[in-house]
PDB file of C-alpha atoms in Angstrom:
ATOM      1  CA  UNK A 421       0.165  -0.153  -0.183  1.00  0.00           C
ATOM      2  CA  UNK A 422       3.094   2.377   0.932  1.00  0.00           C
ATOM      3  CA  UNK A 423       3.928   1.381  -2.612  1.00  0.00           C
ATOM      4  CA  UNK A 424       0.982   2.023  -4.416  1.00  0.00           C
ATOM      5  CA  UNK A 425       0.830   6.342  -2.261  1.00  0.00           C
ATOM      6  CA  UNK A 426       4.306   6.977  -3.457  1.00  0.00           C
ATOM      7  CA  UNK A 427       3.482   6.636  -7.536  1.00  0.00           C
ATOM      8  CA  UNK A 428       0.410   8.422  -6.781  1.00  0.00           C
ATOM      9  CA  UNK A 429       2.688  10.564  -5.301  1.00  0.00           C
ATOM     10  CA  UNK A 430       5.443  10.361  -8.057  1.00  0.00           C
ATOM     11  CA  UNK A 431       2.501  10.811 -10.439  1.00  0.00           C
ATOM     12  CA  UNK A 432       1.170  13.661  -9.629  1.00  0.00           C
ATOM     13  CA  UNK A 433       4.490  15.420  -9.543  1.00  0.00           C
ATOM     14  CA  UNK A 434       5.683  14.625 -13.012  1.00  0.00           C
ATOM     15  CA  UNK A 435       2.328  15.727 -13.787  1.00  0.00           C
ATOM     16  CA  UNK A 436       2.117  19.304 -12.370  1.00  0.00           C
ATOM     17  CA  UNK A 437       6.713  19.252 -13.081  1.00  0.00           C
ATOM     18  CA  UNK A 438       4.908  19.015 -16.681  1.00  0.00           C
ATOM     19  CA  UNK A 439       2.638  21.481 -16.310  1.00  0.00           C
ATOM     20  CA  UNK A 440       4.833  23.747 -15.466  1.00  0.00           C
ATOM     21  CA  UNK A 441       7.346  22.548 -18.158  1.00  0.00           C
ATOM     22  CA  UNK A 442       4.514  23.291 -21.092  1.00  0.00           C
ATOM     23  CA  UNK A 443       3.472  27.298 -19.712  1.00  0.00           C
ATOM     24  CA  UNK A 444       7.179  27.803 -19.365  1.00  0.00           C
ATOM     25  CA  UNK A 445       7.490  26.949 -22.382  1.00  0.00           C
ATOM     26  CA  UNK A 446       5.017  29.084 -24.241  1.00  0.00           C
ATOM     27  CA  UNK A 447       6.803  32.036 -21.966  1.00  0.00           C
ATOM     28  CA  UNK A 448      10.224  31.982 -23.266  1.00  0.00           C
ATOM     29  CA  UNK A 449       8.930  31.362 -27.253  1.00  0.00           C
ATOM     30  CA  UNK A 450      10.686  27.818 -28.979  1.00  0.00           C
ATOM     31  CA  UNK A 451      13.328  28.957 -30.546  1.00  0.00           C
ATOM     32  CA  UNK A 452      13.452  28.195 -34.238  1.00  0.00           C
ATOM     33  CA  UNK A 453      16.837  26.563 -36.199  1.00  0.00           C
ATOM     34  CA  UNK A 454      16.887  27.800 -39.195  1.00  0.00           C
ATOM     35  CA  UNK A 455      15.503  31.446 -40.664  1.00  0.00           C
ATOM     36  CA  UNK A 456      13.255  29.216 -43.185  1.00  0.00           C
ATOM     37  CA  UNK A 457      11.414  27.895 -40.219  1.00  0.00           C
ATOM     38  CA  UNK A 458      11.197  31.081 -38.208  1.00  0.00           C
ATOM     39  CA  UNK A 459       9.197  31.791 -40.886  1.00  0.00           C
ATOM     40  CA  UNK A 460       6.978  29.611 -41.218  1.00  0.00           C
ATOM     41  CA  UNK A 461       6.282  30.115 -37.551  1.00  0.00           C
ATOM     42  CA  UNK A 462       2.614  31.772 -37.140  1.00  0.00           C
ATOM     43  CA  UNK A 463       3.430  35.392 -35.655  1.00  0.00           C
ATOM     44  CA  UNK A 464       1.426  36.538 -32.878  1.00  0.00           C
ATOM     45  CA  UNK A 465       2.576  39.923 -33.744  1.00  0.00           C
ATOM     46  CA  UNK A 466      -1.079  42.645 -33.606  1.00  0.00           C
ATOM     47  CA  UNK A 467      -1.019  45.480 -36.216  1.00  0.00           C
ATOM     48  CA  UNK A 468      -1.769  48.772 -34.047  1.00  0.00           C
ATOM     49  CA  UNK A 469      -2.341  50.964 -37.367  1.00  0.00           C
ATOM     50  CA  UNK A 470      -4.665  48.621 -38.729  1.00  0.00           C
ATOM     51  CA  UNK A 471      -6.477  47.812 -35.731  1.00  0.00           C
ATOM     52  CA  UNK A 472      -7.045  52.213 -35.176  1.00  0.00           C
ATOM     53  CA  UNK A 473      -7.511  51.825 -39.565  1.00  0.00           C
ATOM     54  CA  UNK A 474     -10.631  49.484 -39.182  1.00  0.00           C
ATOM     55  CA  UNK A 475     -12.350  51.499 -35.432  1.00  0.00           C
ATOM     56  CA  UNK A 476     -12.643  55.183 -37.132  1.00  0.00           C
ATOM     57  CA  UNK A 477     -13.847  52.786 -40.327  1.00  0.00           C
ATOM     58  CA  UNK A 478     -16.827  51.371 -38.645  1.00  0.00           C
ATOM     59  CA  UNK A 479     -17.109  54.498 -36.369  1.00  0.00           C
ATOM     60  CA  UNK A 480     -17.389  56.192 -40.008  1.00  0.00           C
ATOM     61  CA  UNK A 481     -19.738  52.928 -42.008  1.00  0.00           C
ATOM     62  CA  UNK A 482     -21.648  53.331 -38.093  1.00  0.00           C
ATOM     63  CA  UNK A 483     -21.988  57.938 -38.640  1.00  0.00           C
ATOM     64  CA  UNK A 484     -24.015  57.066 -41.773  1.00  0.00           C
ATOM     65  CA  UNK A 485     -26.432  54.809 -40.554  1.00  0.00           C
ATOM     66  CA  UNK A 486     -27.355  56.586 -37.393  1.00  0.00           C
ATOM     67  CA  UNK A 487     -27.254  60.260 -35.484  1.00  0.00           C
ATOM     68  CA  UNK A 488     -25.832  58.116 -31.844  1.00  0.00           C
ATOM     69  CA  UNK A 489     -22.659  57.462 -33.842  1.00  0.00           C
ATOM     70  CA  UNK A 490     -22.093  60.468 -35.092  1.00  0.00           C
ATOM     71  CA  UNK A 491     -22.768  62.312 -32.195  1.00  0.00           C
ATOM     72  CA  UNK A 492     -20.962  60.062 -29.627  1.00  0.00           C
ATOM     73  CA  UNK A 493     -18.744  58.343 -31.323  1.00  0.00           C
ATOM     74  CA  UNK A 494     -17.513  60.085 -35.072  1.00  0.00           C
ATOM     75  CA  UNK A 495     -18.026  63.985 -33.512  1.00  0.00           C
ATOM     76  CA  UNK A 496     -15.462  63.265 -30.782  1.00  0.00           C
ATOM     77  CA  UNK A 497     -12.490  61.787 -32.907  1.00  0.00           C
ATOM     78  CA  UNK A 498     -13.413  65.081 -35.069  1.00  0.00           C
ATOM     79  CA  UNK A 499     -13.689  67.165 -32.197  1.00  0.00           C
ATOM     80  CA  UNK A 500     -10.302  66.147 -30.744  1.00  0.00           C
ATOM     81  CA  UNK A 501      -8.515  66.066 -33.750  1.00  0.00           C
ATOM     82  CA  UNK A 502     -10.271  69.761 -35.307  1.00  0.00           C
ATOM     83  CA  UNK A 503      -9.181  71.181 -32.143  1.00  0.00           C
ATOM     84  CA  UNK A 504      -5.897  69.743 -31.756  1.00  0.00           C
ATOM     85  CA  UNK A 505      -5.419  71.045 -35.388  1.00  0.00           C
ATOM     86  CA  UNK A 506      -6.252  74.372 -35.190  1.00  0.00           C
ATOM     87  CA  UNK A 507      -4.065  74.849 -31.483  1.00  0.00           C
ATOM     88  CA  UNK A 508      -1.327  73.670 -33.337  1.00  0.00           C
ATOM     89  CA  UNK A 509      -1.627  75.031 -37.032  1.00  0.00           C
ATOM     90  CA  UNK A 510      -2.937  78.606 -36.394  1.00  0.00           C
ATOM     91  CA  UNK A 511      -2.858  78.785 -32.154  1.00  0.00           C
ATOM     92  CA  UNK A 512      -6.754  79.129 -32.321  1.00  0.00           C
ATOM     93  CA  UNK A 513      -8.880  77.347 -29.251  1.00  0.00           C
ATOM     94  CA  UNK A 514     -11.711  75.513 -30.356  1.00  0.00           C
ATOM     95  CA  UNK A 515     -13.863  75.951 -27.535  1.00  0.00           C
ATOM     96  CA  UNK A 516     -12.528  79.017 -26.464  1.00  0.00           C
ATOM     97  CA  UNK A 517     -12.688  81.005 -30.004  1.00  0.00           C
ATOM     98  CA  UNK A 518     -15.569  80.427 -31.584  1.00  0.00           C
ATOM     99  CA  UNK A 519     -15.827  83.046 -33.730  1.00  0.00           C
ATOM    100  CA  UNK A 520     -11.816  82.578 -34.845  1.00  0.00           C
ATOM    101  CA  UNK A 521     -12.662  78.850 -34.638  1.00  0.00           C
ATOM    102  CA  UNK A 522     -16.180  79.139 -36.746  1.00  0.00           C
ATOM    103  CA  UNK A 523     -14.207  81.152 -39.619  1.00  0.00           C
ATOM    104  CA  UNK A 524     -11.232  78.234 -40.072  1.00  0.00           C
ATOM    105  CA  UNK A 525     -13.735  76.088 -40.359  1.00  0.00           C
ATOM    106  CA  UNK A 526     -16.331  77.224 -41.783  1.00  0.00           C
ATOM    107  CA  UNK A 527     -20.199  76.706 -41.036  1.00  0.00           C
ATOM    108  CA  UNK A 528     -21.136  73.262 -41.599  1.00  0.00           C
ATOM    109  CA  UNK A 529     -18.326  71.954 -39.785  1.00  0.00           C
ATOM    110  CA  UNK A 530     -18.335  74.322 -37.488  1.00  0.00           C
ATOM    111  CA  UNK A 531     -22.010  73.076 -36.736  1.00  0.00           C
ATOM    112  CA  UNK A 532     -21.063  69.711 -36.034  1.00  0.00           C
ATOM    113  CA  UNK A 533     -17.715  69.999 -34.338  1.00  0.00           C
ATOM    114  CA  UNK A 534     -19.413  73.202 -31.980  1.00  0.00           C
ATOM    115  CA  UNK A 535     -18.598  72.530 -27.995  1.00  0.00           C
ATOM    116  CA  UNK A 536     -22.357  72.199 -26.687  1.00  0.00           C
ATOM    117  CA  UNK A 537     -24.206  70.868 -29.483  1.00  0.00           C
ATOM    118  CA  UNK A 538     -27.025  69.089 -28.461  1.00  0.00           C
ATOM    119  CA  UNK A 539     -27.490  65.353 -29.102  1.00  0.00           C
ATOM    120  CA  UNK A 540     -30.621  64.618 -31.357  1.00  0.00           C
ATOM    121  CA  UNK A 541     -34.190  63.689 -30.425  1.00  0.00           C
ATOM    122  CA  UNK A 542     -34.094  60.804 -33.374  1.00  0.00           C
ATOM    123  CA  UNK A 543     -30.920  58.674 -32.478  1.00  0.00           C
ATOM    124  CA  UNK A 544     -32.354  55.773 -34.954  1.00  0.00           C
ATOM    125  CA  UNK A 545     -32.382  58.722 -38.809  1.00  0.00           C
ATOM    126  CA  UNK A 546     -29.699  57.996 -40.869  1.00  0.00           C
ATOM    127  CA  UNK A 547     -27.194  61.461 -40.277  1.00  0.00           C
ATOM    128  CA  UNK A 548     -24.091  61.726 -42.724  1.00  0.00           C
ATOM    129  CA  UNK A 549     -23.507  60.550 -46.167  1.00  0.00           C
ATOM    130  CA  UNK A 550     -19.831  60.016 -46.594  1.00  0.00           C
ATOM    131  CA  UNK A 551     -20.094  63.350 -48.540  1.00  0.00           C
ATOM    132  CA  UNK A 552     -20.908  64.776 -45.285  1.00  0.00           C
ATOM    133  CA  UNK A 553     -17.902  63.593 -43.072  1.00  0.00           C
ATOM    134  CA  UNK A 554     -15.514  63.812 -46.333  1.00  0.00           C
ATOM    135  CA  UNK A 555     -16.183  67.272 -46.562  1.00  0.00           C
ATOM    136  CA  UNK A 556     -15.195  68.255 -43.068  1.00  0.00           C
ATOM    137  CA  UNK A 557     -12.344  65.940 -42.867  1.00  0.00           C
ATOM    138  CA  UNK A 558     -11.053  67.380 -45.980  1.00  0.00           C
ATOM    139  CA  UNK A 559     -11.431  71.516 -44.136  1.00  0.00           C
ATOM    140  CA  UNK A 560      -9.810  69.713 -41.625  1.00  0.00           C
ATOM    141  CA  UNK A 561      -6.594  68.594 -43.724  1.00  0.00           C
ATOM    142  CA  UNK A 562      -6.447  72.472 -45.097  1.00  0.00           C
ATOM    143  CA  UNK A 563      -5.813  74.056 -42.034  1.00  0.00           C
TER     144      UNK A 563
END
């Protein structure tokens, strides 16, 4: 009976050691023997630029179909961009100097980006066309 107990303890120890080695192997990573094997290994790198682009694309797509997405998703993104470009390129504060900001942005862009713009009453109505979004982005690019 003592031998069976000792064998069970050894078996549990071996299994624990195997699990520990497997975890350690995942953390350390496997060394490839050649550049060819390294090229065949699946990549785990994330592409943050692509992820950010995809996020912006989804935001623009949503803004085409929902006033909610325009107000709460696209507008903050464009406001941040406008505020930064106005401050750096023209020395104008978007919220602090609404007159000069409106002159630079134009009435359509400023109406969307101004501070205190009320949220739409009907969130489900279509809000902006691609051409409207493109027009505002062009204005921001021209600053």
